[in-house]
mmCIF file of C-alpha atoms and ligand atoms in Angstrom:
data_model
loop_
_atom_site.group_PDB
_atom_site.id
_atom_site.type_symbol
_atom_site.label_atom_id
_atom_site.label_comp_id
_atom_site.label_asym_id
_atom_site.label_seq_id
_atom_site.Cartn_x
_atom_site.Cartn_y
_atom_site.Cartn_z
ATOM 1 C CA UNK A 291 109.477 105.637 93.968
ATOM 2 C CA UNK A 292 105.970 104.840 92.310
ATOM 3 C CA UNK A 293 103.263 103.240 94.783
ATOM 4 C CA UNK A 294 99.851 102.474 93.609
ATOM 5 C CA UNK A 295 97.123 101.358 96.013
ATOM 6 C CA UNK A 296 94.282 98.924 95.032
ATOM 7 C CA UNK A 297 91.458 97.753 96.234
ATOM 8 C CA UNK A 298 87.532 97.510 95.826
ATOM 9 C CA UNK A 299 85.072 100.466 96.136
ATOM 10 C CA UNK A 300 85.172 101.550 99.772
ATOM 11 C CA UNK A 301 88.495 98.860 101.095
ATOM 12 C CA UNK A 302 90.204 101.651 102.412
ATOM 13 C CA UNK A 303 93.136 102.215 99.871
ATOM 14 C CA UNK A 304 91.936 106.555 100.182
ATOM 15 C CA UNK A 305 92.544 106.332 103.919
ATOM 16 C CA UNK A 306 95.839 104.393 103.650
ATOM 17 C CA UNK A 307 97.210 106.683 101.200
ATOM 18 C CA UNK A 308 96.704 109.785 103.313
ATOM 19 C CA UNK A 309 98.937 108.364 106.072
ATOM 20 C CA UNK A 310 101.290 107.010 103.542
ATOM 21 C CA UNK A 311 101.323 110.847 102.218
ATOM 22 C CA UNK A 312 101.425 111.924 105.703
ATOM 23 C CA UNK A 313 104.593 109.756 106.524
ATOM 24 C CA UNK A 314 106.445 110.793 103.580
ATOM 25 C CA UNK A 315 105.895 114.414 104.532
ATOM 26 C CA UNK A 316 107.047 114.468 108.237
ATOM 27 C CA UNK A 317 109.988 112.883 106.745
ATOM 28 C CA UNK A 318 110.881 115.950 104.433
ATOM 29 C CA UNK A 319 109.965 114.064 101.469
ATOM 30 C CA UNK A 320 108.264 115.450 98.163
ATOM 31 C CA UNK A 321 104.727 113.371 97.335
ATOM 32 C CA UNK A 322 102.955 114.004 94.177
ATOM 33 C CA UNK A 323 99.406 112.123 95.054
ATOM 34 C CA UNK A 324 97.417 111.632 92.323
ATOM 35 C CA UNK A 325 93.428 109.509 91.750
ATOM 36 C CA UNK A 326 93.161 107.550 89.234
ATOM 37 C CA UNK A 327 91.098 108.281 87.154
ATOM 38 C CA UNK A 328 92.302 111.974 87.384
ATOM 39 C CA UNK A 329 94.479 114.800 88.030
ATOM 40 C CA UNK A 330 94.821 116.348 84.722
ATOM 41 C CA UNK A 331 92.058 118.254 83.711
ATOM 42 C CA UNK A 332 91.091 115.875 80.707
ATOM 43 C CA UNK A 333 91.268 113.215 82.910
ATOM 44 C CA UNK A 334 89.177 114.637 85.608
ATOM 45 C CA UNK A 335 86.465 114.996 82.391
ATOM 46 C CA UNK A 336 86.616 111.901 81.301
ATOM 47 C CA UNK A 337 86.195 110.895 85.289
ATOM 48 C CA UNK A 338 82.763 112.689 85.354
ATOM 49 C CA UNK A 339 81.765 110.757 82.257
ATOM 50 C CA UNK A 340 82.755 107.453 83.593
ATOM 51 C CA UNK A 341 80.964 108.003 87.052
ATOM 52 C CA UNK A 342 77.857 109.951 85.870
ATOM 53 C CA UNK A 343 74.369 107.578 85.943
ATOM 54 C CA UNK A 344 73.145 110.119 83.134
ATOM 55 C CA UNK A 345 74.373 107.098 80.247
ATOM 56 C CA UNK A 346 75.008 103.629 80.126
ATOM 57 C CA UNK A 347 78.583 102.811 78.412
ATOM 58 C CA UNK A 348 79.576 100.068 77.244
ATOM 59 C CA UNK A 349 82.615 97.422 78.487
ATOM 60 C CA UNK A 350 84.619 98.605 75.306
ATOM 61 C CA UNK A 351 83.474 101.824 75.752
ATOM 62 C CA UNK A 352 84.852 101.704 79.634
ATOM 63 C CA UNK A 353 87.878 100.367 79.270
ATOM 64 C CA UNK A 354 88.841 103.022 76.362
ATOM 65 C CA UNK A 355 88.008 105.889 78.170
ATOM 66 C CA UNK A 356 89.825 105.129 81.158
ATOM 67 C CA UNK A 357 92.534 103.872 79.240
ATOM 68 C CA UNK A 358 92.360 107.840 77.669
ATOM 69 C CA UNK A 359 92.182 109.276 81.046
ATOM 70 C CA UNK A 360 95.594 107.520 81.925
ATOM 71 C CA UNK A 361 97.752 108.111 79.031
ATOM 72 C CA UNK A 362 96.933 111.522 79.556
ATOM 73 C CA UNK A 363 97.926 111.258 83.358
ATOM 74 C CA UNK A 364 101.719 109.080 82.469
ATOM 75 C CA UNK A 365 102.274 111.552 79.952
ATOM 76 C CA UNK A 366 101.667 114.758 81.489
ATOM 77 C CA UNK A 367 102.040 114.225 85.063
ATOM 78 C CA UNK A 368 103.842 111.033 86.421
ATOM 79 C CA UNK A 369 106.936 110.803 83.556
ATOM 80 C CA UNK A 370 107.401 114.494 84.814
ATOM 81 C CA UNK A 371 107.320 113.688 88.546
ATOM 82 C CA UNK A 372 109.047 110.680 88.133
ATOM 83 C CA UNK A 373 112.057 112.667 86.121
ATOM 84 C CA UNK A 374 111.991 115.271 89.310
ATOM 85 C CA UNK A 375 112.835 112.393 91.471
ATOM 86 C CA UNK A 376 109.365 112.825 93.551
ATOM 87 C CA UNK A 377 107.565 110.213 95.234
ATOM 88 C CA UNK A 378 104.500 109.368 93.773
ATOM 89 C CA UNK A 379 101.355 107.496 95.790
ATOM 90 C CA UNK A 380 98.610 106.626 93.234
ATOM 91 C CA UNK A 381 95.149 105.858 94.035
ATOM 92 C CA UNK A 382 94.502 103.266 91.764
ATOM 93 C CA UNK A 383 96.430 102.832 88.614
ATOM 94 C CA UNK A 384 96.247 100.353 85.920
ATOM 95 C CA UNK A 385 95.434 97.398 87.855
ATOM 96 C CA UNK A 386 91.832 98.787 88.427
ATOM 97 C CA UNK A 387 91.763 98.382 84.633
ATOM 98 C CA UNK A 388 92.697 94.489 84.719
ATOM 99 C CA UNK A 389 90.481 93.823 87.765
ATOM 100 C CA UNK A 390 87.472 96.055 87.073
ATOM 101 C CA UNK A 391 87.225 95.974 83.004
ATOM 102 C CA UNK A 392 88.785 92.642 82.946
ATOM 103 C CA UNK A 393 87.704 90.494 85.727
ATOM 104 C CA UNK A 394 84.473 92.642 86.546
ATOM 105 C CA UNK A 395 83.290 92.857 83.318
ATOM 106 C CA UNK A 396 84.222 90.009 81.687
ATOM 107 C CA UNK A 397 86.606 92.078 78.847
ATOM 108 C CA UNK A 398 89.091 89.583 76.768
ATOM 109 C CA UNK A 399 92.151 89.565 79.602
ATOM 110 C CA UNK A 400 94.699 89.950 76.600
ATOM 111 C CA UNK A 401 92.679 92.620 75.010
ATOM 112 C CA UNK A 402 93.110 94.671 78.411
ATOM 113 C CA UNK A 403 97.040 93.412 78.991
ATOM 114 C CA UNK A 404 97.496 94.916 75.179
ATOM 115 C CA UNK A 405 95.356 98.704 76.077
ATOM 116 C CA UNK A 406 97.019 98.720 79.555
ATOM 117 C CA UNK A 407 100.240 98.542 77.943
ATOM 118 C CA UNK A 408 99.754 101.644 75.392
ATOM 119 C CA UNK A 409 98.130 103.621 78.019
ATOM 120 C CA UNK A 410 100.922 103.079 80.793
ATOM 121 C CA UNK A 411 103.630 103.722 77.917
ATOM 122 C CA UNK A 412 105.192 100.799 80.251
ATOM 123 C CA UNK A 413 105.471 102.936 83.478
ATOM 124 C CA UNK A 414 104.438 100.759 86.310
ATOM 125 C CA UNK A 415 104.830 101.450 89.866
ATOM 126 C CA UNK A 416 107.624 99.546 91.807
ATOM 127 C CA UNK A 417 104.866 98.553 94.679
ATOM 128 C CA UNK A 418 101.315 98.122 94.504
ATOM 129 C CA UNK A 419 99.349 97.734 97.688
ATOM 130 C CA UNK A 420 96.188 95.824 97.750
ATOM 131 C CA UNK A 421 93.899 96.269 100.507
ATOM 132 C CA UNK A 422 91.946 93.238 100.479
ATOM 133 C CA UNK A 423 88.149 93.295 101.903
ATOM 134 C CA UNK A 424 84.787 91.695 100.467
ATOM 135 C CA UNK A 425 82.257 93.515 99.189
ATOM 136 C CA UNK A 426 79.954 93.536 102.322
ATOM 137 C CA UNK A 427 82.682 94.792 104.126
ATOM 138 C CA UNK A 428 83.203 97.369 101.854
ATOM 139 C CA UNK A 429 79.743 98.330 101.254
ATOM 140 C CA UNK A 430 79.210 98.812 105.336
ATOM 141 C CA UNK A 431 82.120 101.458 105.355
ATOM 142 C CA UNK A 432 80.968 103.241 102.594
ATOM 143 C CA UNK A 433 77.720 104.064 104.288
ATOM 144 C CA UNK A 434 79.187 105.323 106.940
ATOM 145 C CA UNK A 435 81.892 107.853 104.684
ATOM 146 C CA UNK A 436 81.173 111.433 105.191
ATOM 147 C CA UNK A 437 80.446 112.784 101.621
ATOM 148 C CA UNK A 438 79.465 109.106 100.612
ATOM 149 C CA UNK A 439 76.708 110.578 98.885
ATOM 150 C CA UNK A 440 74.544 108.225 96.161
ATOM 151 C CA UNK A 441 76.388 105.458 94.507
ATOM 152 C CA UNK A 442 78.167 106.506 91.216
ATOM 153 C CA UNK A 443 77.679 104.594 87.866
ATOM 154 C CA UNK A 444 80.634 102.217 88.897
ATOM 155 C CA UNK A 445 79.236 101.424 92.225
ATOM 156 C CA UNK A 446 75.939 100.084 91.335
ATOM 157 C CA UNK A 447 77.363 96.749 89.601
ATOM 158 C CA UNK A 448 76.426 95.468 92.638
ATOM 159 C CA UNK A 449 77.665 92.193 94.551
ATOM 160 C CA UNK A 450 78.819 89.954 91.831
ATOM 161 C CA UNK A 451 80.620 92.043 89.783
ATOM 162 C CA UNK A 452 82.336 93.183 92.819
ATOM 163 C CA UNK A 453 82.935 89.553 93.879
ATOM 164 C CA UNK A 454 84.846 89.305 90.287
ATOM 165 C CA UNK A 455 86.881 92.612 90.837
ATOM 166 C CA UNK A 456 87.831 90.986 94.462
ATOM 167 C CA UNK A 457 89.141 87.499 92.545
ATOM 168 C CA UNK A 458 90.707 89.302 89.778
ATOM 169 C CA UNK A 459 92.648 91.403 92.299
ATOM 170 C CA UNK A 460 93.636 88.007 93.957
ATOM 171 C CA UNK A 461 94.569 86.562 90.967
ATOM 172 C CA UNK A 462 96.794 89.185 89.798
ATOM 173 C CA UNK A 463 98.442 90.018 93.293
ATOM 174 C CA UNK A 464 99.688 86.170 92.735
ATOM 175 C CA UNK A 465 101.252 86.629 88.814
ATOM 176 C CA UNK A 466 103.428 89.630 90.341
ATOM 177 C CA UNK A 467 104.386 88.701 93.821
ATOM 178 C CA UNK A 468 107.070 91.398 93.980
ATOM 179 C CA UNK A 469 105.087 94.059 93.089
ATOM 180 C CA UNK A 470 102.266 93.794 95.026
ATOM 181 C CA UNK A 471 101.809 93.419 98.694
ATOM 182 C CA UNK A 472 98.185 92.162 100.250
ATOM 183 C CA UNK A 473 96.910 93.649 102.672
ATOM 184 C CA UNK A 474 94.336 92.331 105.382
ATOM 185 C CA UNK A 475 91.967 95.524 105.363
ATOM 186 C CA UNK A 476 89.846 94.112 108.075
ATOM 187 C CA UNK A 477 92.444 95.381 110.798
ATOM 188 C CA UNK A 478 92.058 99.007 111.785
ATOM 189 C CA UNK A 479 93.738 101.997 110.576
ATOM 190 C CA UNK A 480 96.899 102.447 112.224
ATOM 191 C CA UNK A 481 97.829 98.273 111.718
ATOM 192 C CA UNK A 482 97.268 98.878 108.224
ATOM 193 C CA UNK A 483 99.238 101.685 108.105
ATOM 194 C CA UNK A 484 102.579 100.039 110.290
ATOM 195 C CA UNK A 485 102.213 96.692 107.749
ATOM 196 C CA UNK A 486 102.051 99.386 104.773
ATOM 197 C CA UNK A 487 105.181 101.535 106.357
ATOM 198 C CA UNK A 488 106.979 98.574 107.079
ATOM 199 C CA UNK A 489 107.410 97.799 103.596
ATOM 200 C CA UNK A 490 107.661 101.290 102.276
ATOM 201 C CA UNK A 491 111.017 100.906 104.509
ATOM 202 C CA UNK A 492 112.204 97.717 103.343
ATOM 203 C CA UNK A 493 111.903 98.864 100.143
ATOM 204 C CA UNK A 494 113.640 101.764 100.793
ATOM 205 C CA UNK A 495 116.748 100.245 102.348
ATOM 206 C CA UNK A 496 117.155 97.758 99.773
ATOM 207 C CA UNK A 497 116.828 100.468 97.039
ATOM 208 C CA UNK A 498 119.580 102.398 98.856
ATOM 209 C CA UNK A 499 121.964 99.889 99.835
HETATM 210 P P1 ADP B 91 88.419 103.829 99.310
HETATM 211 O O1 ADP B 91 89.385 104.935 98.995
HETATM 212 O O2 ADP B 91 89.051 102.476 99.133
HETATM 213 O O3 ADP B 91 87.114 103.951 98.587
HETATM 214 P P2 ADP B 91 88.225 105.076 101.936
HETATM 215 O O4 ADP B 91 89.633 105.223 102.379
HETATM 216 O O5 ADP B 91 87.521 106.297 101.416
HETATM 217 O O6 ADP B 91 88.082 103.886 100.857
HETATM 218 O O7 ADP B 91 87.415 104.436 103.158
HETATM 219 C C1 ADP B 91 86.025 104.183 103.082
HETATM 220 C C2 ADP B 91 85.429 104.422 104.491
HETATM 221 O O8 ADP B 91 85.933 103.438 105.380
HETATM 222 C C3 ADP B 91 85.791 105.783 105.100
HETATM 223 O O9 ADP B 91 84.692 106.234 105.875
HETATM 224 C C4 ADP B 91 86.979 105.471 105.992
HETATM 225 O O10 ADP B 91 87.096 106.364 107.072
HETATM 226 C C5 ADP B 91 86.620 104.069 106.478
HETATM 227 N N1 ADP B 91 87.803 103.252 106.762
HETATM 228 C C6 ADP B 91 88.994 103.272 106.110
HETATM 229 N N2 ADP B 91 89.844 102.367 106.625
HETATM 230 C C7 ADP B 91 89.179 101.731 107.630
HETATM 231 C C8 ADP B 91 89.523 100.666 108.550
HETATM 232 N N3 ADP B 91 90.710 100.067 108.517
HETATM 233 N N4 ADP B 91 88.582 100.283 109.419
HETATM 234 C C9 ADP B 91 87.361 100.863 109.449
HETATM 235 N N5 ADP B 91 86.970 101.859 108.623
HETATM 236 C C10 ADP B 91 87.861 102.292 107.708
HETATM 237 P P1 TYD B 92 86.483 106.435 92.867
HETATM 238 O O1 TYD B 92 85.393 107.268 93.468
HETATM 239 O O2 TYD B 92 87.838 107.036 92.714
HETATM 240 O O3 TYD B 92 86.568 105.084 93.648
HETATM 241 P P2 TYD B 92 87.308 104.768 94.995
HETATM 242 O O4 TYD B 92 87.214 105.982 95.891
HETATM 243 O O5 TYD B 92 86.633 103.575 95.529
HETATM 244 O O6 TYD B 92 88.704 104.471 94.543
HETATM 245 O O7 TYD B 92 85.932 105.940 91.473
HETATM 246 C C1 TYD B 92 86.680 105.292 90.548
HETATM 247 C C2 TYD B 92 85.847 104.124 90.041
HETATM 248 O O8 TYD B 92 86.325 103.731 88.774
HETATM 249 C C3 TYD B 92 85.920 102.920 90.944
HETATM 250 O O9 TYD B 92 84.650 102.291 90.970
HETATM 251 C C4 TYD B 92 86.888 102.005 90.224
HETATM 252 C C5 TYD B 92 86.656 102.350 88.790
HETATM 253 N N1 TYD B 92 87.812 102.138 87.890
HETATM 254 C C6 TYD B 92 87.732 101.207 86.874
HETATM 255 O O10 TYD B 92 86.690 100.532 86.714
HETATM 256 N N2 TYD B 92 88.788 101.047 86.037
HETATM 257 C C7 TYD B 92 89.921 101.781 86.145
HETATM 258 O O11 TYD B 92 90.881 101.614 85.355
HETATM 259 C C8 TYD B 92 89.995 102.770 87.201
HETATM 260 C C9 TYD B 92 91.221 103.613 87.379
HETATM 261 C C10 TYD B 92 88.919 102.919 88.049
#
């Protein structure tokens, strides 16, 4: 089982993924967890470049290297944990790509469907949670995160370009309707969590019966 969480900057998808992992565990259940972009070590590079203020980059520029970072990641650590029959929870995963390259910065949306498809290698997870909040929201929480720290190159777009990333997640929850399941992050933790759990068991049964 493959589940990706989505989400703005700050929604909550971190938190929710945690429990998820949590939930899993206390059931005897394996979890690979991986971050998007991340968890190889050339993908934790490339990470650093995308999220450094040192240099500007380029849309083209963005969307290739995290394209990079996540070939790297299907190839070398989810076809392998996917083949060992462990769960895997993703923090983010190629839908960032369509909402944040695509919708955020305004990138050619067949362009990105055509780069998401060679750097997936056509793995997609079987359920995609999007926590839905707006910006403001999402901004407010941050401040409060322990280790928020200063905003990283990705978080400075600011409000617009946040309020694009917010529609384009919308808009792409509604093309793939069993995929991905909103979510109404303005509720508090542990609602979030029963709605997400909930699902996670649905699914479950229906895979197994
Ligand atoms: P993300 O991974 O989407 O960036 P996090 O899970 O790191 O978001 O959450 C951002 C901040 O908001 C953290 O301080 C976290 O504790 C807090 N938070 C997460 N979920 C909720 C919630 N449902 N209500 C209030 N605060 C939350
Ligand atoms: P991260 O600190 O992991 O963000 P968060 O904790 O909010 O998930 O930083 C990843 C940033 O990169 C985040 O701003 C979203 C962005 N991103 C893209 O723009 N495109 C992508 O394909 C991915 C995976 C992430």
């Amino acid at each position: 089982m493959f589940i990706s969480f989505e989400g703005i900057d700050g929604s909550g998808k971190s938190t929710q993924l945690t429990m998820l992992r949590e939930w899993f565990e206390s059931r005897g259940s394996g979890v690979t967890v991986i971050r998007e972009p991340g968890a190889t070590l050339l993908s934790e590079s490339i990470r650093e470049i995308l999220l450094s203020t040192k240099q500007s980059i380029t849309p083209t520029a963005e969307l290739l290297l995290f394209s990079a970072a996540r070939t790297q990641l299907v190839e070398k650590v989810i076809e392998p944990a996917l083949e060992s029959g462990s769960i895997i929870l993703c923090d983010r995963y190629v839908d960032s790509t369509t909402a944040y390259q695509g919708y955020g910065r305004g990138l050619d949306l067949t362009a990105v469907q055509a780069i998401n498809s060679i750097a997936t290698r056509g793995v997609m997870p079987g359920l995609t949670f999007f926590i839905d909040v707006r910006y403001e929201q999402a901004q407010q929480r941050m401040q409060f995160s322990e280790g928020g720290g200063e905003p990283d190159r990705m978080e400075r777009a600011g409000r617009e370009f946040f309020n694009r990333v917010r529609d384009g997640y919308l808009a792409i929850s509604q093309q793939d309707v069993k995929r991905f399941v909103v979510i109404d992050g303005y509720r508090d933790r542990a609602s979030i969590h029963f709605d997400i759990i909930s699902e996670v068991e649905r699914r479950l049964h229906t895979v197994s019966s």
